[in-house]
Amino acid sequence: DAGVIQSPRHEVTEMGQEVTLRCKPISGHNSLFWYRQTMMRGLELLIYFNNNVPIDDSGMPEDRFSAKMPNASFSTLKIQPSEPRDSAVYFCASSSTGNYLKLFFGSGTQLSVL
Amino acid sequence: RKEVEQDPGPFNVPEGATVAFNCTYSNSASQSFFWYRQDCRKEPKLLMSVYSSGNEDGRFTAQLNRASQYISLLIRDSKLSDSATYLCVVGGYSTLTFGKGTMLLVSP
């Protein structure tokens, strides 16, 4: 079975550019999470969706960040405009009803903003 | 106080050694507890859940102390393949809070 699929694996961009990260959760999972990981702050929850509806976006740093989940099999995290301090690894994770705290992570997107 | 605190390490141990990590959490209302493992440049993966009565999975033993709000992970007979970062994770109603992790390095 395919796990959580994220793209791209690596993204290098210049400050001010728009960045879009993509995630396909495990089929049948109805919760999707976006995390950001840095050495300084560890893994931080940015936003999570349940049945495609954003439930808690209090972790989204600022208005430059936005996330969507148009259907059960696809989500995006967009940063516009990007800044060097956004450089991090962004993980998407999914889980299923009844076991919602058992997260399955994608391989992550390594974002570098120059 | 941070929500979930761990000693970052690294813990350097020889093969075959027993090593233990602790983790403290600040929210007394936390309901679920886990240890995740993260290899270098990889995604975190669930290692084991932590139950109130303590639980064991092979060489790994997890303990929970609600009164003192800490969780522990004991690894017996360490293997080279155990080298990784171990993340303490605490669950609320619907989300998980991750510690920054403890790095373990097992040497031959």
XYZ file of N, CA and C in Angstrom:
666
model
N 0.837 -1.204 0.000
C 0.000 0.000 0.000
C 0.864 1.243 0.000
N 0.457 2.245 -0.758
C 1.207 3.486 -0.784
C 1.003 4.210 0.526
N 2.066 4.837 1.012
C 1.951 5.642 2.212
C 1.552 7.050 1.852
N 1.818 7.976 2.730
C 1.569 9.385 2.462
C 2.607 9.861 1.452
N 2.129 10.497 0.411
C 3.029 10.923 -0.658
C 3.114 12.442 -0.682
N 4.337 12.944 -0.599
C 4.562 14.383 -0.635
C 5.418 14.744 -1.846
N 5.162 15.924 -2.372
C 6.008 16.450 -3.441
C 6.085 17.957 -3.328
N 7.195 18.542 -3.765
C 8.422 17.860 -4.162
C 9.207 17.372 -2.942
N 10.244 16.596 -3.129
C 11.094 16.175 -2.015
C 12.002 17.318 -1.569
N 12.443 18.076 -2.537
C 13.304 19.217 -2.252
C 12.815 20.416 -3.048
N 12.891 21.584 -2.439
C 12.500 22.811 -3.126
C 13.470 23.901 -2.719
N 14.100 24.483 -3.712
C 14.978 25.629 -3.462
C 14.400 26.809 -4.216
N 14.180 27.882 -3.510
C 13.564 29.037 -4.137
C 14.173 30.314 -3.585
N 13.854 31.388 -4.224
C 14.360 32.679 -3.769
C 13.307 33.411 -2.945
N 13.779 34.194 -2.044
C 12.888 34.974 -1.199
C 11.881 35.736 -2.054
N 10.632 35.707 -1.631
C 9.590 36.422 -2.351
C 8.797 35.556 -3.301
N 9.322 34.389 -3.617
C 8.623 33.502 -4.543
C 7.521 32.730 -3.822
N 6.565 32.278 -4.595
C 5.493 31.436 -4.061
C 5.959 29.990 -4.059
N 5.636 29.289 -2.985
C 5.991 27.878 -2.860
C 4.720 27.086 -2.587
N 4.546 25.988 -3.290
C 3.397 25.121 -3.058
C 3.869 23.707 -2.784
N 3.497 23.206 -1.617
C 3.826 21.840 -1.236
C 2.573 20.992 -1.351
N 2.764 19.748 -1.769
C 1.612 18.898 -2.048
C 1.645 17.616 -1.221
N 0.467 17.104 -0.952
C 0.364 15.897 -0.117
C -0.817 15.051 -0.557
N -0.564 13.768 -0.664
C -1.645 12.795 -0.890
C -1.674 11.871 0.311
N -2.751 11.908 1.112
C -2.799 11.058 2.298
C -3.049 9.607 1.930
N -2.936 8.745 2.911
C -3.248 7.333 2.718
C -4.743 7.210 2.435
N -5.086 6.415 1.448
C -6.484 6.233 1.083
C -7.287 5.705 2.272
N -8.418 6.371 2.530
C -9.258 5.958 3.648
C -9.008 6.733 4.926
N -7.870 7.402 5.002
C -7.610 8.248 6.167
C -8.400 9.539 6.025
N -9.003 9.993 7.126
C -9.825 11.187 7.014
C -9.278 12.387 7.779
N -8.105 12.237 8.378
C -7.462 13.378 9.025
C -6.101 13.609 8.376
N -5.793 14.873 8.150
C -4.526 15.225 7.516
C -3.886 16.367 8.290
N -2.598 16.236 8.490
C -1.856 17.191 9.307
C -0.681 17.731 8.505
N -0.378 19.007 8.676
C 0.853 19.600 8.156
C 1.732 20.013 9.341
N 2.963 19.512 9.341
C 3.946 19.852 10.367
C 5.152 20.501 9.709
N 5.867 21.300 10.498
C 7.134 21.885 10.061
C 8.184 21.499 11.082
N 9.367 21.114 10.612
C 10.419 20.707 11.523
C 11.692 21.509 11.281
N 12.206 22.096 12.348
C 13.494 22.781 12.324
C 14.298 22.317 13.528
N 15.591 22.548 13.460
C 16.448 22.167 14.584
C 16.056 22.934 15.834
N 15.766 24.214 15.659
C 15.496 25.072 16.812
C 14.157 24.747 17.476
N 13.148 24.485 16.683
C 11.789 24.390 17.223
C 11.198 22.984 17.178
N 11.918 22.058 16.564
C 11.401 20.698 16.479
C 10.215 20.617 15.523
N 9.334 19.670 15.776
C 8.135 19.464 14.949
C 7.010 20.329 15.473
N 6.496 21.183 14.617
C 5.396 22.065 14.997
C 4.190 21.771 14.111
N 3.030 21.653 14.725
C 1.805 21.464 13.954
C 1.378 22.807 13.367
N 1.184 22.817 12.057
C 0.749 24.040 11.394
C -0.774 24.086 11.291
N -1.356 22.999 10.790
C -2.789 22.950 10.561
C -3.198 21.494 10.436
N -4.451 21.195 10.807
C -4.941 19.869 10.479
C -6.374 19.925 9.987
N -6.705 18.956 9.157
C -8.010 18.823 8.537
C -8.673 17.526 9.014
N -9.970 17.584 9.144
C -10.747 16.382 9.392
C -11.870 16.347 8.362
N -11.938 15.270 7.614
C -12.915 15.180 6.522
C -12.857 16.406 5.606
N -11.657 16.802 5.281
C -11.354 17.893 4.342
C -11.618 19.280 4.909
N -12.054 19.372 6.140
C -12.380 20.669 6.740
C -11.258 21.080 7.695
N -10.744 22.313 7.559
C -9.693 22.744 8.500
C -10.267 22.871 9.907
N -9.654 22.208 10.846
C -10.158 22.196 12.215
C -9.373 23.168 13.099
N -8.071 23.178 12.943
C -7.231 24.022 13.799
C -6.055 24.527 12.972
N -6.042 25.818 12.721
C -4.925 26.404 11.971
C -4.139 27.374 12.842
N -4.240 27.205 14.133
C -3.577 28.140 15.046
C -2.060 28.074 14.950
N -1.554 27.010 14.383
C -0.111 26.881 14.234
C 0.441 27.520 12.982
N -0.422 27.977 12.105
C 0.047 28.634 10.879
C 0.721 29.941 11.285
N 1.977 30.115 10.879
C 2.763 31.245 11.389
C 2.150 32.618 11.103
N 1.676 32.820 9.934
C 1.160 34.140 9.561
C 0.397 34.028 8.255
N -0.099 35.162 7.794
C -0.966 35.151 6.616
C -0.265 34.677 5.349
N 1.028 34.612 5.380
C 1.744 34.162 4.179
C 1.517 32.672 3.934
N 1.067 31.980 4.968
C 0.845 30.539 4.869
C -0.646 30.274 4.677
N -0.946 29.367 3.754
C -2.327 28.938 3.578
C -2.337 27.467 3.205
N -3.393 26.774 3.595
C -3.507 25.353 3.281
C -4.915 25.059 2.808
N -5.005 24.109 1.885
C -6.306 23.703 1.359
C -6.365 22.193 1.270
N -7.587 21.708 1.321
C -7.810 20.282 1.093
C -9.079 20.162 0.262
N -8.965 20.268 -1.038
C -10.146 20.280 -1.909
C -10.880 18.949 -1.966
N -10.186 17.855 -1.673
C -10.837 16.542 -1.635
C -10.058 15.626 -0.703
N -10.585 14.434 -0.526
C -10.016 13.523 0.477
C -8.636 13.002 0.117
N -8.211 13.212 -1.108
C -6.945 12.618 -1.526
C -5.874 13.644 -1.860
N -6.099 14.911 -1.493
C -5.113 15.910 -1.912
C -5.160 17.128 -0.989
N -3.971 17.608 -0.626
C -3.880 18.835 0.155
C -2.658 19.621 -0.306
N -2.751 20.933 -0.171
C -1.614 21.791 -0.490
C -1.317 22.729 0.664
N -0.066 23.066 0.791
C 0.385 24.102 1.723
C 1.138 25.124 0.886
N 0.679 26.356 0.947
C 1.258 27.388 0.101
C 1.886 28.475 0.973
N 3.029 28.945 0.530
C 3.702 30.051 1.201
C 3.909 31.146 0.155
N 3.349 32.309 0.431
C 3.442 33.416 -0.516
C 3.393 34.737 0.218
N 4.442 35.549 0.192
C 5.751 35.267 -0.377
C 6.634 34.507 0.612
N 7.543 33.719 0.103
C 8.420 32.947 0.977
C 9.544 33.827 1.515
N 10.043 33.436 2.698
C 11.142 34.148 3.338
C 12.180 33.121 3.802
N 13.433 33.552 3.967
C 14.477 32.602 4.396
C 14.125 31.866 5.686
N 13.422 32.505 6.598
C 13.079 31.850 7.871
C 12.040 30.750 7.705
N 11.491 30.611 6.510
C 10.561 29.510 6.232
C 11.312 28.220 5.900
N 12.613 28.307 5.739
C 13.398 27.120 5.410
C 13.258 26.078 6.520
N 12.855 24.881 6.136
C 12.562 23.819 7.099
C 12.197 22.566 6.315
N 11.930 21.491 7.049
C 11.330 20.314 6.435
C 9.849 20.338 6.778
N 9.022 20.232 5.762
C 7.569 20.243 5.946
C 7.045 18.816 5.754
N 6.395 18.320 6.797
C 5.835 16.971 6.752
C 4.314 17.028 6.679
N 3.786 16.137 5.901
C 2.360 15.886 5.886
C 2.145 14.523 6.550
N 1.073 14.395 7.313
C 0.762 13.124 7.956
C -0.739 12.892 7.868
N -1.143 11.625 7.893
C -2.565 11.323 7.903
C -2.872 10.263 8.947
N -4.144 10.210 9.311
C -4.591 9.208 10.271
C -6.053 8.888 9.990
N -6.532 7.821 10.614
C -7.892 7.376 10.348
C -8.768 7.540 11.579
N -10.064 7.612 11.349
C -11.038 7.680 12.445
C -10.888 6.444 13.318
N -10.962 6.652 14.599
C -10.827 5.533 15.517
C -9.401 5.290 15.933
N -8.472 5.825 15.178
C -7.055 5.718 15.532
C -6.377 7.019 15.153
N -7.078 8.100 15.483
C -6.684 9.386 14.921
C -5.363 9.893 15.439
N -4.857 9.320 16.505
C -3.586 9.799 17.011
C -2.412 8.965 16.515
N -2.661 7.957 15.696
C -1.576 7.203 15.105
C -1.308 7.820 13.741
N -0.261 8.601 13.669
C 0.049 9.345 12.456
C 1.006 8.591 11.555
N 0.724 8.690 10.268
C 1.630 8.169 9.258
C 2.162 9.380 8.489
N 3.472 9.533 8.500
C 4.094 10.697 7.887
C 4.555 10.404 6.464
N 4.510 11.441 5.646
C 5.168 11.388 4.361
C 6.659 11.613 4.542
N 7.386 11.550 3.439
C 8.846 11.681 3.484
C 9.312 13.120 3.686
N 8.385 14.052 3.580
C 8.735 15.442 3.829
C 9.219 16.181 2.597
N 9.109 17.498 2.677
C 9.667 18.382 1.654
C 10.710 19.259 2.335
N 11.930 19.174 1.855
C 13.012 20.034 2.362
C 12.953 21.347 1.597
N 12.565 22.413 2.288
C 12.438 23.723 1.646
C 13.593 24.620 2.041
N 14.241 25.171 1.044
C 15.304 26.153 1.272
C 14.930 27.432 0.553
N 14.823 28.501 1.317
C 14.501 29.807 0.734
C 15.748 30.681 0.841
N 16.268 31.078 -0.300
C 17.543 31.819 -0.332
C 17.334 33.332 -0.267
N 7.208 26.803 30.950
C 7.621 25.396 30.767
C 7.168 24.910 29.409
N 8.068 24.245 28.685
C 7.702 23.724 27.379
C 6.695 22.604 27.533
N 5.890 22.409 26.481
C 4.838 21.396 26.567
C 5.398 19.992 26.733
N 6.425 19.675 25.944
C 7.054 18.361 26.018
C 8.564 18.592 25.997
N 9.234 18.134 27.032
C 10.678 18.367 27.140
C 11.451 17.068 27.161
N 12.532 17.067 26.402
C 13.414 15.909 26.360
C 14.858 16.378 26.396
N 15.723 15.536 26.928
C 17.161 15.764 26.860
C 17.570 15.502 25.420
N 18.186 16.466 24.743
C 18.499 16.256 23.324
C 19.603 15.240 23.076
N 20.416 14.948 24.116
C 21.526 14.014 23.959
C 22.662 14.681 23.211
N 23.509 13.943 22.464
C 23.295 12.527 22.182
C 23.713 11.602 23.322
N 23.033 10.482 23.359
C 23.412 9.397 24.241
C 24.288 8.454 23.409
N 25.534 8.313 23.825
C 26.461 7.412 23.136
C 26.602 6.141 23.959
N 26.197 5.009 23.398
C 26.279 3.751 24.132
C 26.882 2.674 23.247
N 27.523 1.681 23.844
C 28.038 0.566 23.042
C 26.927 -0.444 22.765
N 27.124 -1.217 21.747
C 26.182 -2.309 21.458
C 25.978 -3.158 22.690
N 24.749 -3.565 22.916
C 24.452 -4.430 24.037
C 24.085 -3.694 25.313
N 24.314 -2.408 25.334
C 24.019 -1.630 26.541
C 22.511 -1.412 26.698
N 22.141 -1.060 27.910
C 20.774 -0.645 28.198
C 20.763 0.874 28.352
N 19.808 1.505 27.740
C 19.747 2.968 27.793
C 18.301 3.391 28.045
N 18.154 4.474 28.778
C 16.814 4.964 29.116
C 16.713 6.454 28.825
N 15.551 6.841 28.285
C 15.259 8.251 28.046
C 14.035 8.632 28.847
N 14.030 9.854 29.333
C 12.841 10.393 29.995
C 12.298 11.584 29.229
N 11.077 11.884 29.491
C 10.408 13.004 28.846
C 9.385 13.536 29.838
N 9.283 14.847 29.951
C 8.271 15.435 30.828
C 7.291 16.236 29.990
N 6.053 16.299 30.455
C 5.036 17.061 29.741
C 4.310 17.971 30.726
N 3.785 19.065 30.194
C 3.240 20.096 31.080
C 1.729 20.027 31.246
N 1.036 19.458 30.274
C -0.427 19.456 30.318
C -0.943 18.218 31.045
N -1.434 18.430 32.250
C -1.900 17.299 33.050
C -3.149 16.641 32.464
N -3.808 17.316 31.545
C -5.005 16.750 30.921
C -4.667 15.876 29.713
N -3.409 15.721 29.407
C -3.009 14.896 28.258
C -3.534 13.482 28.423
N -3.931 12.913 27.284
C -4.617 11.627 27.343
C -3.847 10.480 26.709
N -3.003 10.794 25.749
C -2.328 9.728 25.011
C -0.844 10.034 24.925
N -0.069 8.952 24.910
C 1.384 9.119 24.971
C 2.047 8.103 24.044
N 3.074 8.573 23.349
C 3.716 7.726 22.357
C 5.217 8.001 22.320
N 5.939 7.050 21.782
C 7.319 7.277 21.357
C 7.369 7.057 19.846
N 7.927 8.043 19.164
C 8.177 7.936 17.735
C 9.687 7.867 17.541
N 10.084 7.253 16.453
C 11.493 7.174 16.105
C 11.696 7.916 14.791
N 12.789 8.684 14.721
C 13.094 9.392 13.478
C 14.557 9.153 13.120
N 14.769 8.514 11.975
C 16.114 8.339 11.454
C 16.541 9.616 10.748
N 17.861 9.757 10.609
C 18.416 10.977 10.021
C 17.817 11.227 8.637
N 17.270 12.405 8.441
C 16.713 12.830 7.153
C 15.514 11.986 6.707
N 14.849 11.384 7.675
C 13.656 10.597 7.374
C 12.459 11.138 8.159
N 11.297 10.564 7.881
C 10.109 10.976 8.589
C 9.985 10.246 9.922
N 9.279 10.835 10.888
C 9.030 10.132 12.155
C 8.121 8.926 11.920
N 8.375 7.871 12.696
C 7.519 6.682 12.618
C 7.172 6.239 14.027
N 5.947 5.793 14.191
C 5.505 5.352 15.501
C 6.320 4.150 15.968
N 6.894 4.265 17.151
C 7.634 3.156 17.751
C 6.700 2.354 18.655
N 6.058 3.055 19.581
C 5.120 2.370 20.461
C 4.258 3.377 21.203
N 3.079 2.912 21.568
C 2.227 3.695 22.452
C 2.697 3.471 23.888
N 2.293 4.350 24.773
C 2.655 4.236 26.184
C 1.371 4.130 26.989
N 1.223 3.048 27.720
C 0.012 2.829 28.498
C 0.279 3.055 29.978
N -0.782 3.357 30.680
C -0.659 3.720 32.102
C 0.027 2.636 32.917
N -0.214 1.388 32.538
C 0.348 0.283 33.306
C 1.759 -0.077 32.863
N 2.244 0.663 31.859
C 3.539 0.321 31.304
C 3.391 -0.781 30.276
N 4.231 -0.793 29.281
C 4.138 -1.824 28.252
C 5.493 -2.095 27.629
N 5.575 -3.284 27.072
C 6.841 -3.771 26.554
C 6.641 -4.272 25.127
N 7.634 -4.023 24.288
C 7.600 -4.540 22.922
C 9.013 -4.991 22.591
N 9.252 -6.267 22.796
C 10.596 -6.781 22.562
C 11.599 -6.156 23.508
N 12.590 -5.491 22.953
C 13.639 -4.890 23.764
C 13.250 -3.516 24.318
N 12.083 -3.055 23.961
C 11.646 -1.708 24.323
C 10.565 -1.755 25.411
N 10.755 -0.931 26.442
C 9.777 -0.828 27.519
C 9.432 0.630 27.733
N 8.142 0.923 27.761
C 7.680 2.292 27.972
C 6.920 2.371 29.286
N 7.112 3.470 29.977
C 6.436 3.679 31.251
C 5.839 5.079 31.280
N 4.730 5.201 32.008
C 4.067 6.492 32.172
C 3.872 6.762 33.659
N 4.226 7.940 34.081
C 3.989 8.368 35.458
C 3.145 9.642 35.397
N 1.840 9.453 35.566
C 0.931 10.599 35.438
C 1.130 11.606 36.572
N 1.405 11.102 37.761
C 1.536 11.998 38.924
C 2.690 12.976 38.718
N 3.778 12.471 38.173
C 4.957 13.312 37.952
C 5.031 13.837 36.526
N 4.095 13.409 35.710
C 4.001 13.864 34.324
C 5.282 13.593 33.554
N 5.703 12.346 33.586
C 6.821 11.979 32.732
C 6.606 10.595 32.129
N 7.310 10.424 31.029
C 7.260 9.185 30.261
C 8.696 8.704 30.081
N 8.870 7.417 30.059
C 10.221 6.900 29.872
C 10.223 5.820 28.794
N 11.398 5.653 28.208
C 11.613 4.591 27.229
C 12.922 3.907 27.590
N 12.859 2.601 27.745
C 14.046 1.800 28.072
C 14.341 0.895 26.885
N 15.581 0.907 26.450
C 16.000 0.024 25.361
C 17.060 -0.914 25.916
N 16.773 -2.201 25.837
C 17.743 -3.195 26.308
C 18.510 -3.761 25.132
N 19.737 -4.236 25.413
C 20.532 -4.910 24.384
C 20.571 -4.062 23.094
N 21.071 -2.854 23.225
C 21.070 -1.909 22.105
C 21.746 -2.486 20.866
N 21.155 -2.200 19.714
C 21.701 -2.599 18.424
C 22.176 -1.348 17.673
N 23.086 -1.572 16.738
C 23.530 -0.446 15.908
C 22.335 0.218 15.222
N 21.378 -0.590 14.832
C 20.202 -0.079 14.113
C 19.267 0.748 14.992
N 19.529 0.753 16.302
C 18.707 1.590 17.184
C 19.137 3.050 17.128
N 20.256 3.337 16.507
C 20.734 4.722 16.393
C 19.700 5.550 15.640
N 19.186 6.564 16.310
C 18.111 7.383 15.747
C 17.792 8.471 16.768
N 16.834 9.296 16.424
C 16.297 10.260 17.383
C 14.938 9.769 17.844
N 14.728 9.769 19.139
C 13.491 9.261 19.725
C 12.654 10.444 20.215
N 11.459 10.541 19.652
C 10.571 11.660 19.931
C 9.491 11.247 20.918
N 9.403 11.986 21.972
C 8.324 11.791 22.951
C 7.112 12.572 22.454
N 5.957 11.954 22.459
C 4.777 12.581 21.868
C 3.607 12.483 22.842
N 2.938 13.594 23.030
C 1.824 13.658 23.975
C 0.576 14.093 23.225
N -0.515 13.385 23.449
C -1.745 13.670 22.717
C -2.809 14.309 23.581
N -3.456 15.315 22.990
C -4.617 15.913 23.624
C -5.866 15.304 23.042
N -6.903 16.108 22.864
C -8.164 15.599 22.332
C -8.042 15.176 20.884
N -7.298 15.970 20.110
C -7.295 15.663 18.688
C -5.947 15.845 18.012
N -4.961 16.325 18.713
C -3.661 16.549 18.080
C -2.536 16.035 18.965
N -1.381 15.938 18.354
C -0.193 15.471 19.046
C 0.820 16.592 19.181
N 1.499 16.627 20.314
C 2.598 17.564 20.516
C 3.881 16.755 20.644
N 4.853 17.113 19.815
C 6.102 16.366 19.768
C 7.189 17.065 20.575
N 7.971 16.274 21.299
C 9.198 16.803 21.859
C 10.229 16.943 20.751
N 11.346 17.606 21.060
C 12.376 17.801 20.051
C 13.213 16.560 19.824
N 13.088 15.598 20.721
C 13.774 14.345 20.490
C 15.064 14.179 21.261
N 15.401 12.921 21.485
C 16.665 12.534 22.105
C 17.433 11.684 21.111
N 18.654 12.082 20.830
C 19.455 11.346 19.860
C 20.222 10.216 20.545
N 20.126 9.043 19.956
C 20.848 7.869 20.448
C 21.849 7.421 19.395
N 23.077 7.223 19.820
C 24.113 6.698 18.932
C 24.662 5.424 19.556
N 24.485 4.318 18.869
C 24.984 3.038 19.339
C 26.225 2.695 18.538
N 27.308 2.444 19.232
C 28.580 2.181 18.554
C 28.989 0.719 18.721
N 29.803 0.210 17.764
C 30.226 -1.200 17.833
C 31.110 -1.446 19.046
